[in-house]
Amino acid sequence: MSESSNGLAVETSGLVKTFGDTRAVDGIDLAVPRGTVYGVLGPNGAGKTTAVKMLATLLRPDAGEARVFGHDVRREADAVRSRVSLTGQYASVDEDLTGAENLILLARLLGHRKPAARERAGQLLDAFGLSEAADKQVKNYSGGMRRRVDIAASILNTPDMLFLDEPTTGLDPRSRNQVWDIVRTIVDSGTTVLLTTQYLEEADQLASRIAVIDTGKVIAEGTPGELKASVGAGAVHVRLRDAGQRPDAQRVLSQALGAPAQLDSDPVALTARLPAEKSDVGAAEQAARALHELARSAITVDDFSLGRPSLDEVFLALTDRPASTTEPASAHEPVKESA
């Protein structure tokens, strides 16, 4: 099939993959615009990694269709591989080699002559803030440094499409921010990125559109703003001075807001989610009225806030469970692959 002309880097329809009796991917439809970060968000075992490996031609779909830049992943696998790169959940570089040696070796395997390989390795080490550690063995790198050199290895030849499978799992906040900056730079250069993650903040920070998948199916898709709006106009958060007043506060809040108030784990806190049809102005007016009613009922409030929904709330509303921050590798999903 010729190059896709509809502005999409990835298109899937009814994509299916089974392992024995387990239907890991169950009819996924995706449409990933070019030149963007597209987030795939889901709980443990949702099928994120399996879907990515089918798109990268590392697994063969059992049913459905998938195209990358118009090329069918089954019939035109070589054409797909020439356009994509994959960074898996775990670093795939050789820990006994230095950062520079890893990149030079991989560049040579990709067809670069030795001088060009050294030059490209130096460019990436400098761009990723690894120049000072270039001659150190990777086994002496921090987790964040390993992820950076791993991503650098994925773009030795700049791909049109980069699959990043949970690239910041296990990293500290500073290292995570560094990887985020790298992803933004890669997209600015014209590469499309498909990012799987369980870090809700990561999807919110990077992705222009997000697909939420659960048990192998897409259960929601849209921009972060659209997904947040789908669960409500906002949430009122209240902290009381006296925990004994919480039952009365719950009743007053529910009546004033026209929405059930939930008891938080904090014994003096409550939360009420406002209906989605309320505008921002309406939500603020409702919140002010609720605060007034609490005061009229002689309920002392120490803290009161109106916040917009978060992706955490979206995830919980859609899957009925909180997001986990780690996803152990499935027995059916090998952890080190490259395309």
Coordinates of C-alpha atoms in Angstrom, one line a residue:
M1 CA 0.0 0.0 0.0
S2 CA 1.2 3.5 -0.8
E3 CA 2.0 6.2 1.7
S4 CA -1.0 7.2 3.8
S5 CA -2.5 10.5 2.6
N6 CA -4.9 11.1 5.5
G7 CA -2.4 12.7 7.9
L8 CA -2.3 9.6 10.1
A9 CA 0.9 7.8 11.2
V10 CA -0.9 4.8 12.6
E11 CA -4.3 3.3 11.7
T12 CA -5.7 0.2 13.3
S13 CA -9.1 -1.5 12.9
G14 CA -10.2 -4.4 15.0
L15 CA -6.7 -5.4 16.0
V16 CA -6.6 -8.7 17.9
K17 CA -3.8 -10.8 19.5
T18 CA -4.4 -13.9 21.6
F19 CA -2.0 -16.0 23.7
G20 CA -3.7 -19.3 24.3
D21 CA -7.0 -18.5 26.0
T22 CA -5.9 -15.0 26.8
R23 CA -7.2 -12.2 24.5
A24 CA -4.5 -9.7 25.1
V25 CA -5.7 -7.2 22.5
D26 CA -9.4 -7.4 21.7
G27 CA -10.3 -5.3 18.7
I28 CA -8.4 -2.1 19.2
D29 CA -9.0 0.9 16.8
L30 CA -6.5 3.6 16.8
A31 CA -5.8 6.7 14.7
V32 CA -2.5 8.4 15.5
P33 CA -1.9 11.8 13.8
R34 CA 1.5 12.5 12.4
G35 CA 3.9 14.8 14.3
T36 CA 2.3 14.3 17.7
V37 CA 2.7 12.4 20.9
Y38 CA -0.1 9.9 21.2
G39 CA -0.6 8.4 24.6
V40 CA -1.9 4.9 25.3
L41 CA -2.9 4.7 29.0
G42 CA -4.1 1.5 30.8
P43 CA -3.8 -0.6 33.9
N44 CA -1.7 -3.8 34.3
G45 CA -2.3 -6.3 31.6
A46 CA -4.4 -4.0 29.5
G47 CA -2.6 -5.0 26.3
K48 CA -0.5 -1.8 25.7
T49 CA 2.8 -3.6 25.1
T50 CA 1.3 -6.3 22.9
A51 CA -0.4 -3.6 20.7
V52 CA 2.9 -1.7 20.3
K53 CA 4.8 -4.9 19.4
M54 CA 2.2 -5.6 16.7
L55 CA 2.6 -2.1 15.3
A56 CA 6.4 -2.5 15.3
T57 CA 6.1 -5.9 13.5
L58 CA 7.5 -7.8 16.4
L59 CA 4.3 -9.7 16.9
R60 CA 1.9 -10.8 14.1
P61 CA -1.8 -9.8 14.6
D62 CA -4.3 -12.6 14.7
A63 CA -7.1 -10.5 13.3
G64 CA -7.8 -6.9 12.2
E65 CA -5.7 -4.5 10.3
A66 CA -2.9 -2.2 11.2
R67 CA -1.0 0.3 9.0
V68 CA 2.0 2.5 9.8
F69 CA 2.4 5.4 7.3
G70 CA 0.0 3.5 5.0
H71 CA 2.1 0.2 5.1
D72 CA 0.4 -2.9 6.3
V73 CA 2.2 -4.4 9.3
R74 CA 1.8 -8.0 8.0
R75 CA 2.2 -7.6 4.2
E76 CA 4.7 -4.8 4.2
A77 CA 6.7 -5.4 7.4
D78 CA 10.0 -4.4 5.9
A79 CA 8.6 -1.0 4.8
V80 CA 7.2 -0.5 8.3
R81 CA 10.5 -1.4 10.0
S82 CA 12.4 1.1 7.8
R83 CA 10.2 3.9 9.3
V84 CA 10.0 3.0 13.0
S85 CA 12.0 2.5 16.1
L86 CA 11.1 1.0 19.5
T87 CA 12.3 1.6 23.0
G88 CA 11.0 -1.1 25.3
Q89 CA 10.3 -1.0 29.0
Y90 CA 13.9 -2.0 29.9
A91 CA 17.2 -0.7 28.7
S92 CA 18.5 -2.8 25.9
V93 CA 22.1 -1.5 25.7
D94 CA 25.1 -3.5 26.7
E95 CA 26.0 -2.6 30.3
D96 CA 29.6 -3.7 30.0
L97 CA 30.2 -1.2 27.2
T98 CA 30.5 2.6 27.7
G99 CA 27.7 4.9 26.5
A100 CA 29.8 5.9 23.6
E101 CA 30.8 2.3 22.7
N102 CA 27.1 1.3 22.7
L103 CA 26.0 4.1 20.4
I104 CA 29.0 3.6 18.0
L105 CA 28.4 -0.1 17.8
L106 CA 24.7 0.3 17.0
A107 CA 25.5 3.0 14.5
R108 CA 27.9 0.7 12.7
L109 CA 25.3 -2.1 12.7
L110 CA 22.9 0.4 11.1
G111 CA 25.4 1.0 8.2
H112 CA 27.3 4.1 9.3
R113 CA 31.0 4.2 8.6
K114 CA 33.3 4.5 11.6
P115 CA 33.8 8.3 11.4
A116 CA 30.1 8.9 10.9
A117 CA 29.2 6.6 13.7
R118 CA 31.5 8.4 16.1
E119 CA 30.1 11.7 15.0
R120 CA 26.5 10.7 15.4
A121 CA 27.2 9.1 18.8
G122 CA 28.9 12.3 20.0
Q123 CA 26.0 14.4 18.8
L124 CA 23.4 12.3 20.7
L125 CA 25.6 12.0 23.9
D126 CA 25.9 15.8 23.9
A127 CA 22.2 16.4 23.2
F128 CA 21.1 14.0 25.9
G129 CA 23.5 15.5 28.5
L130 CA 25.7 12.4 28.6
S131 CA 29.0 13.7 27.3
E132 CA 30.7 13.6 30.6
A133 CA 29.7 10.0 31.1
A134 CA 30.4 8.9 27.5
D135 CA 33.5 6.8 28.6
K136 CA 31.9 5.2 31.6
Q137 CA 30.4 1.7 31.5
V138 CA 26.6 1.8 31.3
K139 CA 26.3 -0.5 34.4
N140 CA 27.6 2.5 36.4
Y141 CA 24.9 4.8 35.0
S142 CA 21.9 5.9 37.0
G143 CA 18.4 4.7 35.9
G144 CA 17.7 8.0 34.2
M145 CA 21.0 8.0 32.3
R146 CA 20.3 4.4 31.1
R147 CA 17.0 5.4 29.8
R148 CA 18.5 8.4 28.0
V149 CA 21.2 6.4 26.3
D150 CA 18.5 3.8 25.4
I151 CA 16.4 6.4 23.7
A152 CA 19.5 7.8 22.0
A153 CA 20.1 4.4 20.6
S154 CA 16.6 4.4 19.1
I155 CA 17.1 7.5 17.1
L156 CA 20.6 7.0 15.7
N157 CA 18.8 6.9 12.4
T158 CA 16.0 9.4 13.0
P159 CA 12.8 7.4 12.7
D160 CA 9.5 8.7 11.3
M161 CA 7.8 6.9 14.2
L162 CA 9.1 6.1 17.7
F163 CA 7.3 3.7 20.0
L164 CA 8.1 4.4 23.6
D165 CA 6.9 1.7 25.9
E166 CA 6.7 3.0 29.5
P167 CA 10.0 4.9 29.1
T168 CA 10.1 6.4 32.6
T169 CA 9.0 3.5 34.7
G170 CA 11.0 3.5 37.9
L171 CA 12.7 6.8 37.4
D172 CA 12.9 9.6 39.9
P173 CA 11.0 12.9 39.1
R174 CA 14.1 14.7 37.9
S175 CA 15.1 11.9 35.5
R176 CA 11.5 11.6 34.3
N177 CA 11.5 15.4 33.5
Q178 CA 14.7 14.9 31.5
V179 CA 13.1 12.1 29.5
W180 CA 10.0 14.3 28.9
D181 CA 12.2 17.1 27.5
I182 CA 13.9 14.6 25.2
V183 CA 10.5 13.4 23.9
R184 CA 9.4 17.0 23.2
T185 CA 12.6 17.6 21.3
I186 CA 12.1 14.4 19.2
V187 CA 8.6 15.5 18.3
D188 CA 9.7 19.0 17.4
S189 CA 12.1 17.4 14.9
G190 CA 9.2 15.8 13.1
T191 CA 9.0 12.3 14.6
T192 CA 5.7 10.9 15.7
V193 CA 5.7 9.3 19.1
L194 CA 3.4 6.6 20.4
L195 CA 3.8 6.5 24.2
T196 CA 2.5 3.9 26.5
T197 CA 2.4 4.8 30.2
Q198 CA 0.8 4.3 33.5
Y199 CA 2.0 7.7 34.8
L200 CA -1.1 9.8 34.4
E201 CA 0.9 13.0 34.7
E202 CA 3.1 11.8 31.9
A203 CA 0.2 11.4 29.5
D204 CA -1.2 14.8 30.6
Q205 CA 2.2 16.5 30.1
L206 CA 3.2 15.0 26.7
A207 CA 0.2 13.6 24.7
S208 CA -2.0 15.6 22.5
R209 CA -4.5 12.7 22.4
I210 CA -4.9 9.7 24.7
A211 CA -6.4 6.3 24.2
V212 CA -7.4 4.6 27.5
I213 CA -7.4 0.8 27.1
D214 CA -8.6 -1.9 29.5
T215 CA -8.8 -5.7 29.0
G216 CA -7.5 -5.2 25.4
K217 CA -10.1 -2.7 24.4
V218 CA -10.1 1.1 23.9
I219 CA -12.7 2.4 26.4
A220 CA -12.1 6.1 25.8
E221 CA -10.2 8.3 23.4
G222 CA -9.6 12.1 23.1
T223 CA -7.6 15.0 24.1
P224 CA -6.7 15.3 27.8
G225 CA -9.2 18.1 28.1
E226 CA -12.0 16.1 26.5
L227 CA -11.3 13.1 28.8
K228 CA -11.3 15.2 31.9
A229 CA -14.6 16.9 30.8
S230 CA -16.2 13.5 30.4
V231 CA -16.2 12.9 34.1
G232 CA -17.4 16.2 35.4
A233 CA -17.0 20.0 35.4
G234 CA -14.9 19.9 38.5
A235 CA -14.6 18.6 42.1
V236 CA -15.2 20.5 45.4
H237 CA -12.7 19.5 48.1
V238 CA -13.5 20.4 51.7
R239 CA -11.4 19.9 54.9
L240 CA -13.2 20.4 58.2
R241 CA -11.9 21.5 61.6
D242 CA -14.0 18.9 63.4
A243 CA -14.3 15.3 62.2
G244 CA -17.5 15.0 64.1
Q245 CA -19.2 17.4 61.8
R246 CA -18.5 15.4 58.7
P247 CA -21.9 13.6 58.5
D248 CA -23.6 17.0 58.6
A249 CA -21.2 18.5 56.1
Q250 CA -21.8 15.5 53.7
R251 CA -25.6 16.2 53.8
V252 CA -25.2 20.0 53.3
L253 CA -22.7 19.6 50.5
S254 CA -24.9 17.0 48.7
Q255 CA -28.0 19.3 48.9
A256 CA -26.1 22.5 47.9
L257 CA -24.3 21.0 45.0
G258 CA -26.9 18.6 43.7
A259 CA -24.3 15.8 43.7
P260 CA -23.3 13.2 46.2
A261 CA -20.4 14.1 48.5
Q262 CA -17.9 11.3 49.2
L263 CA -16.0 10.8 52.4
D264 CA -12.2 10.8 51.8
S265 CA -9.6 8.7 53.5
D266 CA -8.7 11.8 55.5
P267 CA -11.2 11.8 58.5
V268 CA -11.9 15.5 58.1
A269 CA -12.2 15.6 54.3
L270 CA -15.0 15.3 51.7
T271 CA -15.1 15.6 47.9
A272 CA -18.1 16.2 45.7
R273 CA -17.8 15.9 41.9
L274 CA -19.9 18.4 39.9
P275 CA -21.9 17.2 36.9
A276 CA -20.3 17.6 33.5
E277 CA -23.1 19.8 32.1
K278 CA -22.2 22.7 34.5
S279 CA -20.1 25.5 33.0
D280 CA -17.0 26.7 34.8
V281 CA -19.0 29.8 35.9
G282 CA -21.8 27.6 37.1
A283 CA -19.4 25.3 39.0
A284 CA -17.8 28.3 40.8
E285 CA -21.3 29.6 41.8
Q286 CA -22.3 26.2 43.1
A287 CA -19.1 26.0 45.1
A288 CA -19.6 29.4 46.6
R289 CA -23.2 28.5 47.5
A290 CA -22.0 25.3 49.2
L291 CA -19.5 27.2 51.3
H292 CA -22.2 29.6 52.3
E293 CA -24.5 26.7 53.3
L294 CA -21.8 25.1 55.4
A295 CA -21.2 28.4 57.2
R296 CA -25.0 28.8 57.8
S297 CA -25.0 25.3 59.4
A298 CA -22.2 26.3 61.8
I299 CA -19.8 23.8 60.1
T300 CA -16.2 25.1 60.4
V301 CA -14.2 24.7 57.2
D302 CA -10.4 24.8 57.4
D303 CA -9.8 24.4 53.6
F304 CA -12.1 24.6 50.6
S305 CA -11.2 24.3 46.9
L306 CA -12.7 23.8 43.5
G307 CA -10.5 21.8 41.2
R308 CA -10.8 20.6 37.6
P309 CA -10.9 16.8 37.1
S310 CA -7.5 15.1 36.8
L311 CA -6.6 12.2 34.6
D312 CA -6.5 10.2 37.8
E313 CA -10.2 10.8 38.2
V314 CA -10.8 9.9 34.5
F315 CA -8.8 6.7 34.9
L316 CA -10.7 5.7 38.1
A317 CA -14.1 6.6 36.5
L318 CA -13.4 4.5 33.4
T319 CA -11.8 1.5 34.9
D320 CA -13.2 1.4 38.4
R321 CA -9.7 1.1 39.9
P322 CA -6.7 3.4 40.4
A323 CA -3.8 3.4 38.0
S324 CA -0.8 1.4 39.0
T325 CA 2.6 3.0 38.5
T326 CA 4.4 -0.2 37.4
E327 CA 3.5 -3.0 35.0
P328 CA 5.4 -6.2 35.4
A329 CA 6.2 -7.9 32.1
S330 CA 3.7 -10.5 31.0
A331 CA 4.9 -14.0 30.5
H332 CA 3.8 -13.6 26.9
E333 CA 5.5 -10.3 26.4
P334 CA 9.3 -10.4 26.0
V335 CA 11.0 -7.4 27.5
K336 CA 13.9 -6.7 25.2
E337 CA 13.0 -6.1 21.6
S338 CA 14.1 -3.6 18.9
A339 CA 12.7 -2.8 15.5

